[in-house]
Coordinates of C-alpha atoms in Angstrom, one line a residue:
Chain A
M27 CA 158.4 -182.3 -45.6
E28 CA 161.2 -183.7 -47.3
H29 CA 162.5 -184.5 -43.9
H30 CA 159.4 -185.9 -43.4
E31 CA 159.1 -187.9 -46.1
S32 CA 162.3 -189.5 -45.4
K33 CA 162.0 -190.3 -42.3
F34 CA 158.8 -193.1 -43.4
K35 CA 161.5 -194.6 -45.6
E36 CA 164.3 -194.6 -43.0
F37 CA 162.4 -197.5 -40.7
P38 CA 164.4 -196.1 -38.2
Y39 CA 163.2 -198.7 -35.6
A40 CA 163.4 -201.6 -37.1
S41 CA 166.7 -204.2 -37.7
V42 CA 168.3 -204.4 -40.8
P43 CA 166.8 -207.1 -42.3
H44 CA 163.2 -206.0 -41.3
R45 CA 164.2 -202.1 -42.5
E46 CA 165.6 -203.9 -45.7
L47 CA 163.2 -205.1 -46.5
M48 CA 160.5 -202.6 -46.6
V49 CA 162.5 -199.9 -48.0
E50 CA 162.8 -202.8 -51.1
L51 CA 158.5 -203.7 -51.4
V52 CA 158.3 -199.6 -51.7
S53 CA 160.9 -198.8 -53.4
T54 CA 160.0 -202.2 -56.0
V55 CA 156.7 -200.5 -56.1
E56 CA 157.7 -196.6 -56.4
N57 CA 160.3 -197.7 -59.7
R58 CA 157.4 -200.4 -61.1
L59 CA 154.0 -198.0 -60.8
G60 CA 156.5 -194.3 -61.5
E61 CA 155.3 -191.2 -62.7
S62 CA 151.6 -193.3 -62.2
L63 CA 151.8 -192.8 -58.5
L64 CA 151.5 -189.1 -57.7
P65 CA 153.9 -187.6 -54.5
C66 CA 152.8 -188.0 -50.7
T67 CA 151.1 -184.6 -49.3
L68 CA 150.1 -185.5 -46.1
P69 CA 150.4 -182.8 -44.0
S70 CA 153.7 -183.2 -42.4
H71 CA 152.2 -183.9 -38.8
V72 CA 151.0 -186.5 -40.2
Q73 CA 153.5 -187.8 -41.7
Y74 CA 155.7 -188.0 -38.9
F75 CA 153.5 -187.9 -35.1
E76 CA 154.8 -188.4 -31.8
N77 CA 153.0 -189.2 -28.5
E78 CA 153.2 -186.1 -25.3
S79 CA 156.1 -188.0 -23.2
A80 CA 157.7 -188.7 -27.3
T81 CA 157.4 -193.1 -26.0
A82 CA 155.5 -193.5 -29.2
H83 CA 156.2 -192.8 -33.0
A84 CA 155.0 -192.8 -35.6
S85 CA 155.3 -192.2 -39.6
L86 CA 152.5 -192.1 -42.5
Y87 CA 153.3 -192.4 -46.5
V88 CA 150.9 -192.1 -49.4
R89 CA 151.0 -191.6 -52.6
S90 CA 147.9 -192.0 -54.1
G91 CA 147.8 -192.7 -58.5
N92 CA 146.7 -190.0 -61.0
S93 CA 144.0 -190.7 -62.4
S94 CA 144.8 -192.7 -65.5
S95 CA 145.8 -195.4 -62.7
Q96 CA 144.5 -198.5 -61.6
V97 CA 145.8 -197.7 -58.0
D98 CA 144.4 -195.9 -56.1
F99 CA 146.7 -195.0 -53.0
I100 CA 149.6 -197.1 -51.8
L101 CA 150.0 -196.6 -47.9
G102 CA 153.1 -197.2 -46.1
S103 CA 153.5 -196.5 -42.3
W104 CA 155.4 -197.6 -39.3
V105 CA 154.7 -197.6 -35.5
H106 CA 156.8 -197.8 -32.6
C107 CA 156.4 -197.3 -28.8
N108 CA 157.7 -198.4 -25.5
L109 CA 155.8 -201.2 -23.9
P110 CA 155.6 -201.3 -19.8
T111 CA 157.0 -204.4 -19.2
G112 CA 160.6 -202.5 -20.9
G113 CA 160.5 -204.0 -24.8
A114 CA 159.4 -201.9 -27.7
L115 CA 156.4 -202.6 -30.3
N116 CA 157.5 -202.2 -34.0
I117 CA 155.2 -202.2 -36.5
T118 CA 155.7 -201.6 -40.0
S119 CA 153.3 -201.7 -43.4
L120 CA 152.6 -201.3 -46.9
S121 CA 149.1 -201.0 -48.4
A122 CA 148.2 -201.0 -52.1
Y123 CA 144.7 -200.5 -52.7
L124 CA 143.1 -200.2 -56.5
R125 CA 140.5 -198.8 -58.2
P126 CA 137.3 -199.9 -58.8
S127 CA 138.0 -199.5 -62.5
T128 CA 139.6 -203.1 -61.8
D129 CA 138.5 -205.9 -59.6
A130 CA 142.5 -207.4 -59.1
P131 CA 142.8 -207.6 -55.2
N132 CA 144.8 -205.2 -53.1
F133 CA 148.0 -206.3 -51.5
L134 CA 148.8 -205.7 -47.7
I135 CA 152.2 -207.0 -45.5
E136 CA 152.2 -205.8 -42.2
V137 CA 155.4 -207.0 -39.9
I138 CA 154.9 -206.3 -36.3
R139 CA 157.9 -207.0 -33.6
S140 CA 156.9 -207.3 -30.2
S141 CA 160.3 -208.4 -28.6
P142 CA 163.4 -209.8 -30.2
T143 CA 162.6 -213.1 -30.5
T144 CA 158.3 -212.7 -31.5
L145 CA 157.6 -211.4 -34.6
I146 CA 154.2 -211.7 -36.5
L147 CA 153.8 -211.6 -40.2
I148 CA 150.5 -211.0 -42.6
L149 CA 151.6 -210.9 -46.1
D150 CA 148.5 -210.9 -48.8
L151 CA 146.6 -210.2 -52.1
P152 CA 143.7 -210.0 -50.0
P153 CA 140.6 -210.1 -52.8
R154 CA 137.8 -207.5 -53.8
K155 CA 135.3 -210.3 -54.3
D156 CA 133.7 -212.9 -52.7
L157 CA 135.4 -215.9 -53.8
V158 CA 132.2 -218.0 -53.4
Q159 CA 130.7 -216.7 -55.8
H160 CA 133.4 -215.9 -58.7
P161 CA 135.6 -219.5 -58.4
D162 CA 137.1 -217.5 -61.9
Y163 CA 138.6 -215.0 -59.9
L164 CA 140.4 -217.9 -57.3
K165 CA 141.3 -219.5 -60.4
T166 CA 142.8 -216.5 -61.9
F167 CA 144.3 -214.7 -58.8
Y168 CA 145.3 -217.3 -56.2
E169 CA 144.5 -221.0 -58.0
E170 CA 147.3 -220.3 -61.2
T171 CA 149.2 -217.5 -59.5
Q172 CA 150.8 -220.7 -56.9
L173 CA 150.9 -218.4 -54.4
D174 CA 150.2 -221.1 -52.3
K175 CA 153.1 -222.3 -52.3
Q176 CA 154.8 -219.3 -50.7
R177 CA 152.7 -220.0 -47.9
Q178 CA 154.0 -223.3 -47.8
L179 CA 157.4 -222.5 -48.2
L180 CA 157.1 -220.6 -44.6
E181 CA 154.6 -223.2 -42.8
K182 CA 158.2 -225.8 -43.4
L183 CA 160.5 -223.3 -40.7
P184 CA 159.7 -225.2 -37.5
E185 CA 159.9 -221.4 -35.8
V186 CA 156.7 -220.6 -38.1
K187 CA 153.1 -221.3 -36.6
P188 CA 150.1 -220.1 -37.8
Y189 CA 148.5 -216.9 -36.5
F190 CA 145.2 -215.9 -35.7
S191 CA 144.2 -212.3 -36.2
S192 CA 141.7 -212.0 -32.8
S193 CA 139.8 -209.7 -35.5
L194 CA 137.1 -212.1 -37.3
Y195 CA 136.8 -209.5 -40.2
I196 CA 140.2 -208.8 -40.7
R197 CA 140.1 -213.0 -40.8
S198 CA 137.4 -213.0 -43.0
L199 CA 138.8 -210.1 -45.6
V200 CA 142.2 -212.3 -46.2
S201 CA 142.4 -214.5 -49.3
P202 CA 142.7 -218.2 -48.4
L203 CA 146.4 -218.2 -49.4
A204 CA 146.7 -215.3 -47.3
I205 CA 150.0 -216.0 -45.4
L206 CA 149.3 -215.5 -41.3
V207 CA 151.9 -216.3 -39.5
S208 CA 154.1 -216.1 -35.4
I209 CA 157.3 -216.7 -36.0
E210 CA 158.9 -217.1 -32.4
T211 CA 162.9 -218.6 -31.5
E212 CA 164.3 -219.4 -28.7
P213 CA 165.4 -216.0 -25.9
S214 CA 168.7 -217.1 -27.3
Q215 CA 168.6 -217.0 -30.4
A216 CA 166.7 -213.8 -31.4
I217 CA 169.4 -213.5 -34.6
R218 CA 167.3 -215.9 -35.6
I219 CA 164.5 -213.6 -37.0
D220 CA 166.7 -211.5 -38.5
E221 CA 167.7 -215.0 -40.5
I222 CA 164.1 -215.8 -40.8
I223 CA 163.6 -212.4 -42.7
Q224 CA 166.4 -211.8 -45.2
D225 CA 166.4 -215.6 -45.8
H226 CA 162.6 -216.4 -45.9
I227 CA 160.4 -214.0 -45.1
S228 CA 161.9 -211.2 -48.1
P229 CA 161.8 -214.0 -51.1
V230 CA 157.9 -215.3 -50.2
A231 CA 157.7 -210.9 -49.8
K232 CA 159.1 -210.5 -53.5
V233 CA 156.9 -213.2 -55.4
M234 CA 153.9 -212.0 -54.2
L235 CA 154.4 -208.6 -54.6
D236 CA 156.1 -209.1 -57.9
T237 CA 152.8 -211.1 -58.7
W238 CA 151.1 -208.1 -57.4
L239 CA 152.6 -205.9 -59.4
D240 CA 152.4 -207.7 -62.9
L241 CA 148.9 -209.3 -62.6
C242 CA 147.3 -206.8 -60.6
A243 CA 148.6 -203.1 -60.5
C244 CA 149.8 -203.3 -64.2
T245 CA 147.1 -206.0 -65.9
E246 CA 143.4 -204.1 -67.3
R247 CA 140.1 -206.1 -66.3
R248 CA 137.3 -205.3 -68.4
L249 CA 134.4 -204.7 -66.0
T250 CA 130.7 -203.5 -66.7
D251 CA 129.6 -200.5 -64.7
D252 CA 127.4 -202.3 -62.7
E253 CA 130.4 -204.5 -61.5
S254 CA 132.2 -200.9 -60.5
A255 CA 130.2 -199.7 -58.3
D256 CA 129.4 -203.5 -56.2
L257 CA 133.1 -203.2 -56.1
A258 CA 133.2 -199.5 -55.2
K259 CA 130.8 -200.2 -52.5
R260 CA 132.5 -203.0 -50.6
D261 CA 136.1 -201.1 -50.9
R262 CA 134.9 -198.5 -48.8
I263 CA 133.1 -201.5 -46.6
I264 CA 136.4 -203.0 -46.5
K265 CA 138.7 -199.7 -46.0
N266 CA 135.9 -198.3 -42.9
K267 CA 136.0 -200.8 -41.2
T268 CA 139.7 -201.6 -41.8
I269 CA 140.7 -198.1 -40.0
E270 CA 138.6 -198.9 -37.0
I271 CA 139.8 -202.5 -36.6
D272 CA 143.6 -201.3 -37.0
L273 CA 143.8 -197.8 -36.2
E274 CA 140.6 -196.4 -33.9
S275 CA 141.3 -198.7 -31.1
S276 CA 145.6 -198.6 -30.6
F277 CA 146.0 -195.0 -32.0
P278 CA 144.1 -192.5 -29.4
R279 CA 146.0 -195.5 -26.8
L280 CA 149.4 -194.5 -28.1
F281 CA 149.2 -191.0 -29.4
G282 CA 146.5 -189.6 -27.4
Q283 CA 143.4 -188.6 -28.8
E284 CA 143.5 -184.9 -30.4
V285 CA 146.7 -186.4 -32.6
A286 CA 145.0 -189.6 -33.1
N287 CA 142.0 -187.6 -34.3
Q288 CA 144.1 -185.4 -36.7
V289 CA 145.7 -188.5 -38.2
L290 CA 142.6 -190.6 -38.6
G291 CA 140.6 -187.7 -40.1
V292 CA 143.0 -187.5 -42.8
L293 CA 143.4 -191.0 -43.2
R294 CA 139.6 -190.9 -43.2
E295 CA 139.9 -188.0 -46.4
I296 CA 142.0 -190.2 -48.1
Y297 CA 140.6 -193.8 -47.9
N298 CA 136.8 -192.0 -48.6
S299 CA 138.2 -189.6 -51.4
Chain B
M1 CA 115.4 -249.3 -47.7
E2 CA 114.5 -249.7 -43.7
H3 CA 117.8 -251.7 -43.8
H4 CA 120.1 -249.8 -45.5
E5 CA 118.8 -246.0 -43.3
S6 CA 119.5 -247.8 -40.6
K7 CA 123.0 -248.9 -42.4
F8 CA 124.0 -245.7 -42.9
K9 CA 123.7 -244.5 -38.7
E10 CA 125.5 -248.0 -38.1
F11 CA 128.9 -246.7 -39.1
P12 CA 130.1 -249.9 -39.3
Y13 CA 133.5 -249.0 -39.8
A14 CA 134.5 -246.2 -37.3
S15 CA 135.6 -246.4 -33.9
V16 CA 133.2 -246.2 -30.9
P17 CA 134.2 -243.0 -30.3
H18 CA 133.7 -241.8 -33.5
R19 CA 130.1 -244.1 -34.4
E20 CA 129.3 -242.2 -30.9
L21 CA 130.0 -238.7 -32.6
M22 CA 128.5 -238.9 -35.6
V23 CA 124.8 -240.3 -34.3
E24 CA 124.3 -238.4 -31.5
L25 CA 125.1 -235.5 -34.1
V26 CA 122.4 -236.7 -36.3
S27 CA 120.1 -237.6 -33.5
T28 CA 120.2 -234.2 -32.5
V29 CA 119.0 -232.8 -35.3
E30 CA 116.7 -235.2 -35.7
N31 CA 115.2 -234.6 -32.8
R32 CA 114.8 -231.1 -32.9
L33 CA 114.0 -231.0 -36.3
G34 CA 111.5 -233.2 -35.6
E35 CA 108.3 -233.8 -38.2
S36 CA 110.1 -230.5 -40.7
L37 CA 112.0 -233.4 -42.1
L38 CA 110.6 -235.7 -45.0
P39 CA 112.0 -239.0 -44.6
C40 CA 115.3 -240.4 -46.7
T41 CA 113.8 -241.6 -50.2
L42 CA 116.9 -242.4 -51.6
P43 CA 116.7 -245.0 -54.2
S44 CA 118.6 -248.2 -51.8
H45 CA 121.6 -248.3 -54.4
V46 CA 122.2 -244.5 -53.2
Q47 CA 121.7 -245.3 -49.6
Y48 CA 124.5 -247.6 -49.3
F49 CA 126.9 -248.5 -53.0
E50 CA 130.2 -250.1 -53.6
N51 CA 132.7 -250.9 -55.9
E52 CA 133.0 -254.6 -58.2
S53 CA 135.8 -255.5 -55.6
A54 CA 133.9 -254.5 -52.2
T55 CA 136.4 -252.7 -51.0
A56 CA 135.3 -249.5 -51.0
H57 CA 132.0 -249.0 -49.9
A58 CA 129.7 -245.8 -48.7
S59 CA 126.3 -244.8 -47.3
L60 CA 124.1 -241.9 -48.2
Y61 CA 121.6 -240.3 -46.0
V62 CA 119.0 -237.1 -47.0
R63 CA 116.2 -235.6 -45.3
S64 CA 114.5 -233.1 -46.8
G65 CA 112.8 -229.9 -45.0
N66 CA 109.1 -229.8 -45.6
S67 CA 107.7 -227.2 -47.0
S68 CA 107.4 -225.2 -44.4
S69 CA 111.0 -225.9 -42.8
Q70 CA 113.6 -223.5 -43.3
V71 CA 116.0 -226.5 -43.6
D72 CA 116.8 -227.2 -47.2
F73 CA 118.3 -231.3 -46.3
I74 CA 120.8 -233.0 -43.9
L75 CA 123.3 -234.6 -45.9
G76 CA 124.4 -237.7 -43.8
S77 CA 128.0 -239.6 -45.2
W78 CA 130.1 -242.5 -44.6
V79 CA 133.1 -243.7 -46.9
H80 CA 135.1 -246.5 -46.3
C81 CA 137.7 -247.6 -48.8
N82 CA 141.0 -250.2 -48.4
L83 CA 144.3 -248.2 -48.8
P84 CA 146.9 -249.7 -51.2
T85 CA 149.5 -249.0 -48.1
G86 CA 147.0 -252.0 -46.1
G87 CA 145.5 -249.4 -44.1
A88 CA 141.9 -247.9 -44.8
L89 CA 140.5 -244.2 -45.3
N90 CA 137.1 -243.4 -43.7
I91 CA 135.2 -240.9 -43.7
T92 CA 131.9 -239.6 -42.4
S93 CA 129.9 -236.0 -42.8
L94 CA 127.0 -234.6 -41.7
S95 CA 125.8 -231.2 -43.5
A96 CA 122.4 -229.0 -43.0
Y97 CA 121.5 -226.6 -46.2
L98 CA 119.1 -224.1 -45.2
R99 CA 116.9 -222.7 -47.9
P100 CA 116.4 -219.6 -49.3
S101 CA 113.8 -217.6 -46.5
T102 CA 117.0 -217.6 -44.4
D103 CA 120.1 -216.3 -45.2
A104 CA 121.3 -218.0 -41.7
P105 CA 124.5 -220.0 -42.1
N106 CA 124.7 -224.1 -42.9
F107 CA 126.6 -226.4 -40.4
L108 CA 129.2 -229.0 -41.5
I109 CA 131.5 -231.7 -40.2
E110 CA 133.4 -234.3 -42.0
V111 CA 136.0 -236.2 -39.9
I112 CA 138.1 -238.2 -42.1
R113 CA 140.6 -241.4 -40.9
S114 CA 143.4 -241.9 -43.3
S115 CA 145.3 -244.2 -40.2
P116 CA 144.7 -245.5 -36.7
T117 CA 146.9 -242.0 -35.4
T118 CA 145.4 -239.4 -37.5
L119 CA 143.0 -237.4 -37.5
I120 CA 140.9 -234.5 -40.1
L121 CA 138.5 -232.7 -38.5
I122 CA 136.8 -230.0 -40.8
L123 CA 133.6 -228.6 -38.1
D124 CA 132.0 -225.0 -39.2
L125 CA 129.1 -223.2 -39.4
P126 CA 129.6 -222.1 -43.3
P127 CA 128.3 -218.6 -44.4
R128 CA 125.9 -217.9 -46.6
K129 CA 126.8 -213.9 -47.2
D130 CA 130.1 -212.5 -47.9
L131 CA 131.3 -211.2 -44.8
V132 CA 133.5 -208.5 -45.8
Q133 CA 130.3 -207.3 -46.9
H134 CA 128.0 -207.9 -44.3
P135 CA 130.5 -207.1 -40.8
D136 CA 126.5 -207.3 -38.5
Y137 CA 125.8 -210.9 -40.1
L138 CA 129.9 -211.4 -38.9
K139 CA 128.8 -209.9 -35.6
T140 CA 125.0 -211.9 -35.3
F141 CA 126.5 -215.5 -36.3
Y142 CA 130.3 -215.5 -35.4
E143 CA 131.5 -212.6 -33.0
E144 CA 128.3 -212.5 -30.3
T145 CA 128.3 -216.7 -30.4
Q146 CA 132.0 -216.7 -29.3
L147 CA 132.1 -219.7 -31.3
D148 CA 136.1 -218.8 -31.5
K149 CA 136.7 -220.4 -28.2
Q150 CA 135.3 -223.8 -29.5
R151 CA 138.6 -223.7 -31.8
Q152 CA 140.7 -222.3 -29.6
L153 CA 140.1 -225.0 -27.0
L154 CA 141.0 -227.7 -29.9
E155 CA 143.9 -225.6 -30.8
K156 CA 145.4 -226.2 -27.1
L157 CA 145.8 -230.1 -27.2
P158 CA 149.6 -230.5 -28.3
E159 CA 148.3 -233.0 -30.8
V160 CA 146.8 -230.4 -32.9
K161 CA 148.0 -228.8 -36.1
P162 CA 145.8 -225.7 -38.0
Y163 CA 144.8 -228.1 -41.8
F164 CA 144.7 -226.7 -44.7
S165 CA 142.7 -228.2 -47.7
S166 CA 144.4 -228.5 -51.2
S167 CA 141.5 -226.9 -52.4
L168 CA 141.2 -223.0 -51.9
Y169 CA 138.3 -223.1 -53.3
I170 CA 136.9 -225.4 -49.8
R171 CA 139.2 -222.3 -47.5
S172 CA 137.0 -219.7 -49.0
L173 CA 133.9 -221.4 -48.7
V174 CA 134.3 -221.6 -44.7
S175 CA 134.0 -219.2 -41.7
P176 CA 136.7 -217.3 -40.1
L177 CA 136.4 -219.5 -37.1
A178 CA 136.2 -223.0 -38.7
I179 CA 137.8 -225.4 -37.2
L180 CA 140.5 -227.2 -39.6
V181 CA 142.9 -229.5 -38.1
S182 CA 145.1 -232.4 -37.9
I183 CA 145.9 -234.3 -34.8
E184 CA 148.5 -237.0 -35.3
T185 CA 149.7 -239.3 -32.5
E186 CA 152.7 -241.2 -31.9
P187 CA 152.1 -245.1 -33.6
S188 CA 152.3 -246.1 -30.1
Q189 CA 148.9 -243.4 -28.4
A190 CA 146.8 -244.8 -31.0
I191 CA 143.7 -244.8 -28.5
R192 CA 144.5 -241.2 -28.0
I193 CA 142.4 -240.4 -30.6
D194 CA 139.9 -241.9 -29.8
E195 CA 140.3 -240.0 -26.0
I196 CA 140.6 -236.4 -27.9
I197 CA 137.5 -237.8 -30.2
Q198 CA 135.4 -238.3 -27.2
D199 CA 136.4 -235.6 -24.8
H200 CA 137.3 -232.7 -26.0
I201 CA 135.8 -233.0 -30.6
S202 CA 132.5 -234.8 -29.1
P203 CA 131.6 -231.4 -26.9
V204 CA 132.8 -228.3 -29.6
A205 CA 131.1 -230.4 -31.9
K206 CA 127.7 -230.3 -29.6
V207 CA 128.4 -226.7 -28.9
M208 CA 128.6 -226.0 -32.7
L209 CA 125.8 -228.1 -33.7
D210 CA 123.4 -226.5 -30.9
T211 CA 124.0 -223.2 -31.8
W212 CA 124.1 -223.6 -35.4
L213 CA 119.6 -225.5 -34.1
D214 CA 119.1 -222.7 -32.0
L215 CA 120.4 -219.3 -33.9
C216 CA 120.3 -220.8 -37.4
A217 CA 118.0 -223.2 -38.7
C218 CA 114.9 -222.9 -35.5
T219 CA 115.5 -218.9 -35.9
E220 CA 113.2 -216.8 -38.5
R221 CA 115.2 -214.1 -40.4
R222 CA 113.4 -211.1 -42.5
L223 CA 114.7 -211.4 -46.4
T224 CA 113.6 -209.2 -49.2
D225 CA 112.8 -210.6 -52.0
D226 CA 116.1 -209.6 -53.5
E227 CA 118.1 -210.9 -50.7
S228 CA 116.6 -213.8 -51.2
A229 CA 117.0 -214.0 -54.9
D230 CA 121.1 -213.5 -54.5
L231 CA 121.2 -216.2 -51.9
A232 CA 119.7 -218.9 -53.9
K233 CA 122.4 -217.9 -56.9
R234 CA 125.2 -217.9 -54.5
D235 CA 123.6 -221.5 -52.4
R236 CA 123.6 -223.1 -55.8
I237 CA 127.2 -221.8 -56.5
I238 CA 128.3 -223.7 -53.3
K239 CA 126.4 -227.1 -54.3
N240 CA 127.4 -227.6 -57.6
K241 CA 131.5 -226.5 -56.6
T242 CA 131.2 -228.9 -53.8
I243 CA 129.7 -231.6 -55.2
E244 CA 132.6 -231.1 -58.1
I245 CA 135.2 -230.4 -55.8
D246 CA 134.6 -233.2 -52.7
L247 CA 133.0 -235.7 -55.0
E248 CA 133.4 -235.6 -58.6
S249 CA 137.3 -235.7 -58.5
S250 CA 136.9 -239.2 -56.3
F251 CA 133.9 -241.3 -56.6
P252 CA 135.0 -242.4 -59.6
R253 CA 138.0 -243.6 -58.5
L254 CA 137.0 -245.5 -55.2
F255 CA 133.7 -246.8 -56.6
G256 CA 134.0 -246.8 -60.5
Q257 CA 132.7 -244.9 -63.2
E258 CA 128.9 -246.3 -63.3
V259 CA 128.6 -246.2 -59.6
A260 CA 129.8 -242.4 -59.2
N261 CA 127.4 -241.3 -62.3
Q262 CA 124.3 -243.0 -60.8
V263 CA 125.3 -241.5 -57.3
L264 CA 126.5 -238.0 -58.6
G265 CA 123.3 -237.8 -61.0
V266 CA 120.5 -238.5 -57.4
L267 CA 122.7 -236.0 -55.8
R268 CA 122.9 -233.7 -58.0
E269 CA 119.3 -233.2 -58.2
I270 CA 118.8 -233.2 -54.7
Y271 CA 120.9 -230.0 -54.8
N272 CA 119.5 -228.6 -57.8
S273 CA 115.8 -228.9 -56.9

């Protein structure tokens, strides 16, 4: 298990700046949340798995919050697969889900690289309430934190364009200041993507994560029982839809039905426990 | 009154293609909804008003649905004001709000021109439920209607860029396929904006409006009393926040406090009746 746990944090297929970014974010969360996070208890065949022909590899990493924590769990992952066109697809992600004892937003970062010159970044504090009905919630977590400035910093780079997920559900799920961008450089400028990760994405991701840790994971909110029950219901819908959209459609294709079933079965248990 | 009612539909400060677009949208709604819309009963000083120095002019037009209609009201407006820089700001809008007897989306178009070479377009069917909690609603009104294709049509034009409203509330309010774009042409190409209105915005707006008329305004949905009560609450928050963000901040500046108070007072009554 030790071997596989460390495998997640190796991010073996990511470029150096991409790996450093992910390692720093995971470490920041783990250091800050400390012993309130239980050890990763995923079975080893879920901590690391591949398809029969070993052209697709993935690693998952889950740590649940202990019973007194507001954190439900953190989930890290990487996926690498060879593309028929000759290149490779590399995805790394870190998400953190809070419990219905607080209504504060979750945290999400996903970095998708399908070639040396392209990158898609999804970085957000996805809200856990309908913002239209709760302007005070919008004010507390999104307006007063001024996080839209982080989005604007990236928007200024000439290589950066807004990214529209093909899933309208994913677009609905994110906050109004979500960073959803695709970055593309000239073929001769592949190194520029790593510069952008290091000089621009990394500082922005750290600000977003620090804000989440300070204001969301480590601040208490007083909720009524009814509010908690509503949140629990909404959280459950989000988790199930996210598995459906993100993984159920792609994992069987990438890893074969048997491996996909095993992995998704374990994830569904965690998501619904 | 007749004079002022027709003044709204004159859109006296819009370019010909811009005026033709707005007139066609208003006519389409009025023809389709027919006698289910009551006549405009706005006082004449709200149907048309200006500031003391006559550098800012505006017209409002409201028709409520009759008691058996699902339409709460339609609201059209135009605003024209001279800018200190020498140019003029021209805004035209049409929105349609439904009653809590249906949960179907509303309709919204706003065209903002602050110079001959720039245009901001907001075009959407704003949802009336939290889409995250209601994936079936997302499917019915947004996925199955394939309206995202309309957004993609405009996105392809080189002059078109995504537009981010400075209000996070407005960004929260719109659907995941909302068309929020800014269009900018070279100073020598001012005529190109009118071509884009005629050849690209106009057909897209008509598809969006026809979809709204067919699927939202003229189709019945069965709701429980609880669902209607929740909708009524959410609708009220939206209307009050929209007045606050859109008008309360700008009308006093444009028209002076006295005129603004009169106009906003009448609008608040309509929004809350």
